[in-house]
Short mmCIF file of C-alpha atoms in Angstrom, two decimals:
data_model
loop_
_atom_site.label_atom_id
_atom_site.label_comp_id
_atom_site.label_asym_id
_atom_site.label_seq_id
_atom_site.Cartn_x
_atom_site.Cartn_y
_atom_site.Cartn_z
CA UNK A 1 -12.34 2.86 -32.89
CA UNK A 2 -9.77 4.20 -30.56
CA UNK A 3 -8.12 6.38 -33.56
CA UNK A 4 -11.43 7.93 -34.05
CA UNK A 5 -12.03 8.92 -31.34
CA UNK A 6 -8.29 10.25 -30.36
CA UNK A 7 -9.17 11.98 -33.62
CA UNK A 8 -12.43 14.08 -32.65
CA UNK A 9 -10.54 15.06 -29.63
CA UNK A 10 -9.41 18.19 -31.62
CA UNK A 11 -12.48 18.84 -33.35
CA UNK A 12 -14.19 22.11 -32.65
CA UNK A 13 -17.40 20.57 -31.16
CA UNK A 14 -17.21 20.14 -27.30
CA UNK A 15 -20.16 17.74 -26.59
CA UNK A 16 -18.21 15.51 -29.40
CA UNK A 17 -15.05 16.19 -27.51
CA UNK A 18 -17.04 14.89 -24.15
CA UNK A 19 -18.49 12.13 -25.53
CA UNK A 20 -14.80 10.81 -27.07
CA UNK A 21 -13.14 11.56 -23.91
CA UNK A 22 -15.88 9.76 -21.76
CA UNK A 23 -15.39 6.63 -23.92
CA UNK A 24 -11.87 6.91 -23.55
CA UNK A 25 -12.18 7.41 -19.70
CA UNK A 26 -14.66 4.10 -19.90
CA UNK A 27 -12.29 1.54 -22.25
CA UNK A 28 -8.61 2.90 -20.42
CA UNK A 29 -8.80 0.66 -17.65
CA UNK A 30 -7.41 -1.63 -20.40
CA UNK A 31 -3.66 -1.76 -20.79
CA UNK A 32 -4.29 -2.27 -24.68
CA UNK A 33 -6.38 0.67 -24.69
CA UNK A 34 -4.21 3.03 -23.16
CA UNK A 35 -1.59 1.95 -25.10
CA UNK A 36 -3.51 2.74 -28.11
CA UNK A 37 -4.76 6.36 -26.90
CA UNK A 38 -0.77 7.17 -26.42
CA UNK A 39 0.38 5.69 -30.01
CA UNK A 40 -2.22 7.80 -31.67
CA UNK A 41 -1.31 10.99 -30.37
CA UNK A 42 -4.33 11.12 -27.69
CA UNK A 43 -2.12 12.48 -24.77
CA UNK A 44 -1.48 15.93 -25.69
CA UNK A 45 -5.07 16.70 -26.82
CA UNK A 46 -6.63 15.44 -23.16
CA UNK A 47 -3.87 17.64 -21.56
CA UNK A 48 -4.76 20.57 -23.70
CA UNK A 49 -8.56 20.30 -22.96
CA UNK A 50 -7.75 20.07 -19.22
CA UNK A 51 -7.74 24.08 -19.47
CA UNK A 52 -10.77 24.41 -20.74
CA UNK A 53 -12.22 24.04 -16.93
CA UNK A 54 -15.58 26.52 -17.73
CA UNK A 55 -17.57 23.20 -19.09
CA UNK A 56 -17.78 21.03 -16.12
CA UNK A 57 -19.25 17.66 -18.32
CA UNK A 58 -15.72 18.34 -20.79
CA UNK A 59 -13.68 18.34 -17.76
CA UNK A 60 -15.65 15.40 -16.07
CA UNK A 61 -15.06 13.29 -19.29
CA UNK A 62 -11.18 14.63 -20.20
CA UNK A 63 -9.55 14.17 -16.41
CA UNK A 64 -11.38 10.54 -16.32
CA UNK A 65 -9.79 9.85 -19.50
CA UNK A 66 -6.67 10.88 -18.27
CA UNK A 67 -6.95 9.54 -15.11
CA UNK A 68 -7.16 5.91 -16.57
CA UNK A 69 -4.67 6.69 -19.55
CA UNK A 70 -1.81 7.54 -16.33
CA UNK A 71 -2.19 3.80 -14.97
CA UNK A 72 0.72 3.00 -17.95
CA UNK A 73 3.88 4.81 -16.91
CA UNK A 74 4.62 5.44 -20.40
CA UNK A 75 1.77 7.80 -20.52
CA UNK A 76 2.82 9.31 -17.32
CA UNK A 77 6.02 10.43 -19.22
CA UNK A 78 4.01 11.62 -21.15
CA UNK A 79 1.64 13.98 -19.29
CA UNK A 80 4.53 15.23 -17.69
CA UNK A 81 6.04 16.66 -20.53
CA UNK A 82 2.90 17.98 -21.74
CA UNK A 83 2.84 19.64 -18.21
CA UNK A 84 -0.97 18.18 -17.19
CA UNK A 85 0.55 17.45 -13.80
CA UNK A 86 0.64 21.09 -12.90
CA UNK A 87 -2.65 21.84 -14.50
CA UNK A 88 -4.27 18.97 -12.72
CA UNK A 89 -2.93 20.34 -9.35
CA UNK A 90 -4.97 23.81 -10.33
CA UNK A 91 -7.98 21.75 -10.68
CA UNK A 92 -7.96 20.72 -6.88
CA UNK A 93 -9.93 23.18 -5.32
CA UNK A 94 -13.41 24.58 -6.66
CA UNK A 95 -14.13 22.01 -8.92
CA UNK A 96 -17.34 19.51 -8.67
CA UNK A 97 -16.75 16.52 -6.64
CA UNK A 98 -17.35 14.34 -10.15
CA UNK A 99 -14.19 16.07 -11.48
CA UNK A 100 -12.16 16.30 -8.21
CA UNK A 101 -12.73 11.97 -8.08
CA UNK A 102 -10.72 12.04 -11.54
CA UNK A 103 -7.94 14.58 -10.89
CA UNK A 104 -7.05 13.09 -7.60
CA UNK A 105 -7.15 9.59 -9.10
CA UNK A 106 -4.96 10.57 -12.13
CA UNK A 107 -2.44 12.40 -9.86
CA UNK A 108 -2.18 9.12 -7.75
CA UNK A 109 -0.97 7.40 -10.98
CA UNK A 110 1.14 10.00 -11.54
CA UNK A 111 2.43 9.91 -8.10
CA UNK A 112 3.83 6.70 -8.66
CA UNK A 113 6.68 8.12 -10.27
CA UNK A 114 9.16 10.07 -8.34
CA UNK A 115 10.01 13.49 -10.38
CA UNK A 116 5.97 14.21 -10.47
CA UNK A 117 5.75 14.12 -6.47
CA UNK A 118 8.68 16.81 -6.51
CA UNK A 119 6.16 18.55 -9.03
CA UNK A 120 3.21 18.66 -7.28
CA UNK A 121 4.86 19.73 -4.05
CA UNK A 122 6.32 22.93 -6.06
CA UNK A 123 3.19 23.51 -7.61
CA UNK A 124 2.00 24.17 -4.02
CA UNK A 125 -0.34 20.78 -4.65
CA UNK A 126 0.15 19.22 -1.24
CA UNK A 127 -2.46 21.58 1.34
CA UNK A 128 -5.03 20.93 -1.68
CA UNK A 129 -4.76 17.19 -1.16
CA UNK A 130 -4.65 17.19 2.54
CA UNK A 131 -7.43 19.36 2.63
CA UNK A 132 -9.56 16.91 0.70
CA UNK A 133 -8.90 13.93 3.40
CA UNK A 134 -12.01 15.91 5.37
CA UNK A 135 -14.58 15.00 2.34
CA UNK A 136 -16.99 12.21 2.62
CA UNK A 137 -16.90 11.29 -0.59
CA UNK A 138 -16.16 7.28 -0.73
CA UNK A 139 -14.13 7.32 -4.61
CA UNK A 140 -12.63 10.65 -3.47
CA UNK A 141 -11.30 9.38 -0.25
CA UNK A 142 -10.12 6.23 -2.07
CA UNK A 143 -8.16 8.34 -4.59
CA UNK A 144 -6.64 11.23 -2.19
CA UNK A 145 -5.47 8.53 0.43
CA UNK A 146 -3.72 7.00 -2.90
CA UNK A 147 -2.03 10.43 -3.44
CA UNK A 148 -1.63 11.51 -0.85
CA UNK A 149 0.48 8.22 0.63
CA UNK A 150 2.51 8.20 -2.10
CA UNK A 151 3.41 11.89 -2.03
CA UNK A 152 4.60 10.75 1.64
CA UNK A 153 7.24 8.16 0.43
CA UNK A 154 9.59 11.78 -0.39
CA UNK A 155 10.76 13.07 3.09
CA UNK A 156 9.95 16.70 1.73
CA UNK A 157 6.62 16.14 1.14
CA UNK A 158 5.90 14.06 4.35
CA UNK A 159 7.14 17.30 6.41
CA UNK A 160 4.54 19.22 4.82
CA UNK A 161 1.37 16.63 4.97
CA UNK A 162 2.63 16.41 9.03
CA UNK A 163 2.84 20.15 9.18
CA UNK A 164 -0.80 19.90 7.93
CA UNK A 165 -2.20 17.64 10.21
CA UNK A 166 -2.38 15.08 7.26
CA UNK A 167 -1.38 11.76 9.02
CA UNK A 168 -4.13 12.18 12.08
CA UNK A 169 -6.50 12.78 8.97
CA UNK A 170 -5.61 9.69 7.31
CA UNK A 171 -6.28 7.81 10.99
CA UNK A 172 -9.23 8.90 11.39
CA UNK A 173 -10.61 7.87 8.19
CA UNK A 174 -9.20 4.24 9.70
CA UNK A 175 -12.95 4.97 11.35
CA UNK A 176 -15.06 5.13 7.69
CA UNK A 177 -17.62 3.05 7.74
CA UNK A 178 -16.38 1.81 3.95
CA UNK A 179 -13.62 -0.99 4.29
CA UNK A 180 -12.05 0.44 0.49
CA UNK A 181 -11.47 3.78 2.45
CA UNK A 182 -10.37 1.92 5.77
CA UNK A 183 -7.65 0.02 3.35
CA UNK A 184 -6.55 3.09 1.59
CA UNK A 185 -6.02 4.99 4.54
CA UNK A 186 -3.43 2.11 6.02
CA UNK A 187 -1.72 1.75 2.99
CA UNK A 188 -1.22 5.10 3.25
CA UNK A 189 -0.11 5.32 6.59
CA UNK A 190 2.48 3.19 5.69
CA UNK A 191 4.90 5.67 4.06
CA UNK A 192 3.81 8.47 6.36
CA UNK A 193 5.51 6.32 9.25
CA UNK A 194 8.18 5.27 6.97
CA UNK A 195 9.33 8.92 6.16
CA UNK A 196 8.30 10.98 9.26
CA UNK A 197 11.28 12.64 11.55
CA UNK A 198 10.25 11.09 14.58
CA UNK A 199 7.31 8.51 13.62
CA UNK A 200 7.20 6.73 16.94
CA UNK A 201 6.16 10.20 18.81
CA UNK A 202 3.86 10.78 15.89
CA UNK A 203 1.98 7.76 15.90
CA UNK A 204 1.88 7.97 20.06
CA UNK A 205 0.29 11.08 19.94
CA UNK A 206 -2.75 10.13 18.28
CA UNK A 207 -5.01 9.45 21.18
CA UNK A 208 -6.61 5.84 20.74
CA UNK A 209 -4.91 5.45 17.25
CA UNK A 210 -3.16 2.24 18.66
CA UNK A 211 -6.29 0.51 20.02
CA UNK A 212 -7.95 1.82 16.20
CA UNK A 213 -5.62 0.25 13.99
CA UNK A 214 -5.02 -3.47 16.55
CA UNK A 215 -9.18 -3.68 16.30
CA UNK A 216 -9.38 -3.12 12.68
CA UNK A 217 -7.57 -6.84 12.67
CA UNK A 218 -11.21 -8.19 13.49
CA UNK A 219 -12.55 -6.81 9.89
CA UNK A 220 -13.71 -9.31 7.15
CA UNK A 221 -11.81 -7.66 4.11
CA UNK A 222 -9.08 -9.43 3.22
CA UNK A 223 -7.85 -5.63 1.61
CA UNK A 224 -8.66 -4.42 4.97
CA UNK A 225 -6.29 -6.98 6.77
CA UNK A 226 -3.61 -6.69 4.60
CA UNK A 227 -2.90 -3.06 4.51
CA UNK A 228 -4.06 -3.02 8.48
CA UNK A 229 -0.57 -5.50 8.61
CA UNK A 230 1.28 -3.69 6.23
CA UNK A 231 0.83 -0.51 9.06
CA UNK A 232 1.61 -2.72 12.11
CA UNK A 233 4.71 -4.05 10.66
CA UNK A 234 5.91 0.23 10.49
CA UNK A 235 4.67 1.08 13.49
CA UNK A 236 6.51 -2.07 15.64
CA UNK A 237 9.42 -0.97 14.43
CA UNK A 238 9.63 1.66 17.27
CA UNK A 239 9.74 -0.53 20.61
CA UNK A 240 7.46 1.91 22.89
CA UNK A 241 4.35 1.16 20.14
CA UNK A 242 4.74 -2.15 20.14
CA UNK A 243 4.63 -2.73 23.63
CA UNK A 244 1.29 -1.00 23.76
CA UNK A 245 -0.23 -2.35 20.73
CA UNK A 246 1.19 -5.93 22.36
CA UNK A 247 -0.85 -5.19 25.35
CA UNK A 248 -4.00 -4.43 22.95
CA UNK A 249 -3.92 -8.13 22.02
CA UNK A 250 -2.05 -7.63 18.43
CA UNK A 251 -0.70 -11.36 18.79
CA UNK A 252 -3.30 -13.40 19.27
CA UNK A 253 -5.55 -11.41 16.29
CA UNK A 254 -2.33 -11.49 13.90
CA UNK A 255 -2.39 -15.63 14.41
CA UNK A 256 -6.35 -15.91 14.63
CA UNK A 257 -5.22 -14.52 10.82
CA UNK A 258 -2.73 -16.86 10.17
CA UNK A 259 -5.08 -19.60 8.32
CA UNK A 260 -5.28 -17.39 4.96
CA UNK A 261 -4.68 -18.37 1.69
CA UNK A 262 -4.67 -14.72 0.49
CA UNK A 263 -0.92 -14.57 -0.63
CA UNK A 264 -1.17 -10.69 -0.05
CA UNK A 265 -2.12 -10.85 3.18
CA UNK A 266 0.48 -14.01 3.75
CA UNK A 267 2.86 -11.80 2.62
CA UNK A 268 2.33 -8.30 5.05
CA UNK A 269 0.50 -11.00 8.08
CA UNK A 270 4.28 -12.87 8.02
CA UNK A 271 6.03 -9.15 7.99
CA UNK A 272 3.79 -7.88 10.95
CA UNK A 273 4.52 -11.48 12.60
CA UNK A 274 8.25 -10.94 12.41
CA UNK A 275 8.22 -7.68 14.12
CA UNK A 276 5.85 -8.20 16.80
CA UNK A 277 8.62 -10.91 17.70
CA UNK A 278 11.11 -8.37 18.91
CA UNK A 279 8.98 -7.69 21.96
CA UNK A 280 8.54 -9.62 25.77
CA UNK A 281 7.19 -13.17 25.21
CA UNK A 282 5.73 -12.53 22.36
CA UNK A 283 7.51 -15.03 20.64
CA UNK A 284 6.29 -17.63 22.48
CA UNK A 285 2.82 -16.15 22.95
CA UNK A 286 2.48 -16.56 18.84
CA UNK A 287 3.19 -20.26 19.25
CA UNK A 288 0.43 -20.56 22.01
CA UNK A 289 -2.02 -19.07 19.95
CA UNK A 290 -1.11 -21.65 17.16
CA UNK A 291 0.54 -19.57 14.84
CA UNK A 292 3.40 -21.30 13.58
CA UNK A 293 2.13 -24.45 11.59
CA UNK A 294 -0.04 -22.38 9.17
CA UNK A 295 3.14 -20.40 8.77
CA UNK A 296 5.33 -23.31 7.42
CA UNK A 297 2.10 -23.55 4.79
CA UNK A 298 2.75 -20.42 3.60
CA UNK A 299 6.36 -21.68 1.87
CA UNK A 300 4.72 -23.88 -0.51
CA UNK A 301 3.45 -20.41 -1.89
CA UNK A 302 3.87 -19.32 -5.61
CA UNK A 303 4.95 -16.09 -4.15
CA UNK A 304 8.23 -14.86 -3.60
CA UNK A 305 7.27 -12.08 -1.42
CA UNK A 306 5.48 -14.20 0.58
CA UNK A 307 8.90 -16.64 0.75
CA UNK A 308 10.67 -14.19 2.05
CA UNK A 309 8.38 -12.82 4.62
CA UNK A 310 7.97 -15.94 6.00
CA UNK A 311 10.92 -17.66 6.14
CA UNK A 312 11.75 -14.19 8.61
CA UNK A 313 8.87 -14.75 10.58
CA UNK A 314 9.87 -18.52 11.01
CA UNK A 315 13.44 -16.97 12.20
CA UNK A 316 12.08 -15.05 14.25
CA UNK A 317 9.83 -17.58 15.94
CA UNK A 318 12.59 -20.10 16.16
CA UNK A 319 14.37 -18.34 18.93
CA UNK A 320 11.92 -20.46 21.14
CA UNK A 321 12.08 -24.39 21.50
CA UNK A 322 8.52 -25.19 21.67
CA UNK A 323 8.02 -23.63 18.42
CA UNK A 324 11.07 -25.19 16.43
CA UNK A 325 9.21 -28.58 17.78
CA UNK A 326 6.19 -27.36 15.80
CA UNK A 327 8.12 -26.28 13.07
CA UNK A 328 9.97 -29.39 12.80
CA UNK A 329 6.53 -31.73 13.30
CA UNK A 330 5.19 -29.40 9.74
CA UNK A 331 8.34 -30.48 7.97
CA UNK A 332 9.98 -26.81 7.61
CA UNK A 333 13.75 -28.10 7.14
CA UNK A 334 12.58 -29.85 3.48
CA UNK A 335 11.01 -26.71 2.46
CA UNK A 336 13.60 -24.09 4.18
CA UNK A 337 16.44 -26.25 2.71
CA UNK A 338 15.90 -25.33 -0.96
CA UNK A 339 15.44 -21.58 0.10
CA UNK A 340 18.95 -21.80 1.52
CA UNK A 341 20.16 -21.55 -1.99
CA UNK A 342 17.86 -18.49 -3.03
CA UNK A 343 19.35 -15.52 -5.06
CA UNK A 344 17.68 -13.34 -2.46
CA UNK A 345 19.98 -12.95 0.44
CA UNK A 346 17.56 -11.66 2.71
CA UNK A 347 15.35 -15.32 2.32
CA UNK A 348 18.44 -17.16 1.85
CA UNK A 349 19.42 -16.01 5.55
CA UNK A 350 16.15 -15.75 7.38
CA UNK A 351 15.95 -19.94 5.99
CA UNK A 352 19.66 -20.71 7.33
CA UNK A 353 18.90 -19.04 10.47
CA UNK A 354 15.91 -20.88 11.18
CA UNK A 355 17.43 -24.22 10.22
CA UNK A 356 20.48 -23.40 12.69
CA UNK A 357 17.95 -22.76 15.15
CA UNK A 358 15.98 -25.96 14.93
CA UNK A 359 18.86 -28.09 14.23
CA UNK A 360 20.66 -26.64 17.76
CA UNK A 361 17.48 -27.50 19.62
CA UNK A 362 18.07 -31.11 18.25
CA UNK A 363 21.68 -31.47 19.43
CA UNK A 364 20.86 -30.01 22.68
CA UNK A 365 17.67 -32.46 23.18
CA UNK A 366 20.08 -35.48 21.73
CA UNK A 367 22.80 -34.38 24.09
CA UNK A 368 20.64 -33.87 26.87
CA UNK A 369 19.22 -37.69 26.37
CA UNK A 370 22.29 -39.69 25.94
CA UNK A 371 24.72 -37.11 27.82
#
């Protein structure tokens, strides 16, 4: 069906042309799918109806289409050569919101890969998206946050969405009432902190944006949580924010969280754990709150992301006595024993570390008893 359709692309008749594309835009969020559009020659005839932009429904249909084609990189590739990226930055302002959902969405795939965000920045593509971040729209929201965050992982393109007021835009939509736009906005946050010149200034000079982003730990969504984590873990790593989002109670919400079996919020929960470490008692404070034995859980984990996070958190943690004592009780040293001898250097340490840590404690107590 899919060669059919790819087929009456380039037919003369648009509402045929709409209809193909719309079932396209419908069946692409399947990898075999897209796969299919590409390997019959679909790509270049979406990218050539993009400038036909006088029949709204065409356009509606076509950037859907090619929105969900550009979720396989291969296709991406392709796009690019077929230049859609720069036509799909024209198509970001006047357009009809149903159309602007699609082009932002595909250029967030597109995004993804490094040489387009250079493309859209030339293209003068960057104030367009920003600008957007004001709408109301719940998809478009979703899908500019998307684009706009990962335009933000280049350095150049970060200067310009801070020039534009972009990253206090993206905080404030930390306030939308939908938790899909609240977790798009952190995530995007993310590389915005990452890549600003001086991110710790940044991120204090958003009045209440600390107290925001510490509450938004009380939300249901596990989504929510995770990408809420993801943007503590960035913004602890300057020491000023963390003392103040220590003092609005980020330690005992992070282990009220700690009981998840969400391995995607395991993973950025441990992270965020591991960095609020590096400040006062805090430390200690996560052991109080009973932090640390659903932390050892989080080892017997399928996920190595999740290893590695951890087994820094646990590192962390063990710098205090009472909380190698709980770590010992859970039976860490089994499990951190056969991460010792991980490829990954950065797990294999953070596990040796701990070990030495907990094993010290011992020799001390032992030494202490019998002199």
């Amino acid at each position: 069906m899919i060669e059919n359709l790819v087929k009456n692309l380039s037919g003369e008749n648009e509402e045929l042309q709409m209809h193909c594309a719309s079932a396209i835009f419908k069946c692409a969020e399947d990898e075999e799918t897209r796969d299919l559009v590409r390997h019959h020659g679909g790509l270049q005839p979406l990218a050539t109806l993009l400038s036909n932009s006088e029949n709204k429904e065409l356009l509606a249909a076509v950037t859907g289409a090619i929105w969900k084609c550009a979720i396989s990189r291969e296709n991406v590739t392709k796009f690019r050569e077929y230049r859609a990226i720069e036509t799909l930055v024209v198509l970001l302002t006047d357009q009809p919101e149903e159309v602007l959902v699609n082009v932002v969405g595909a250029l967030g795939e597109c995004c993804q890969e490094p040489a387009n965000r250079a493309i859209i920045r030339k293209c003068g593509g960057i104030p367009p998206l920003v600008n957007l971040l004001t709408g109301t729209n719940k998809a478009l929201l979703v899908n500019v946050t998307k684009a706009v965050g990962a335009c933000a992982t280049e350095p150049e393109n970060m200067m310009i969405i801070d020039r534009l007021d972009g990253v206090r835009l993206l905080w404030s939509l930390l306030k939308n009432p939908h938790p899909d736009v609240q977790a798009s906005a952190a995530w995007a946050i993310c590389p915005c902190i990452e890549n600003a010149k001086d991110a710790g200034e940044m991120v204090r000079s958003f009045v209440g944006g600390l107290e925001l982003i510490v509450n938004l730990l009380k939300s249901e969504n596990k989504e929510v949580l995770a990408s809420v984590c993801a943007a503590i873990t960035n913004i602890a790593k300057d020491e000023e924010n963390l003392a103040v989002i220590t003092d609005h109670g980020v330690v005992p919400l992070l282990s009220k969280l700690a009981n998840t079996s969400n391995d995607k919020l395991r993973h950025h929960l441990a992270e965020a754990i591991s960095r609020c470490c590096m400040w006062g008692s805090n430390r200690i404070a996560f052991g109080e709150t009973k932090a640390v034995a659903p932390l050892v859980r989080y080892l017997k984990s399928n996920d190595t992301s999740v290893h590695r996070a951890t087994a820094q958190a646990l590192y962390q943690l063990s710098e205090d006595p009472n909380n190698c004592i709980t770590m010992h009780e859970n039976g860490v040293v089994k499990l951190l024993l056969g991460m010792v001898g991980s490829t990954d250097e950065t797990l294999q340490e953070a596990a040796a570390g701990c070990i030495a840590n907990i094993r010290r404690l011992a020799l001390a107590t032992e030494k202490a008893k019998y002199g």
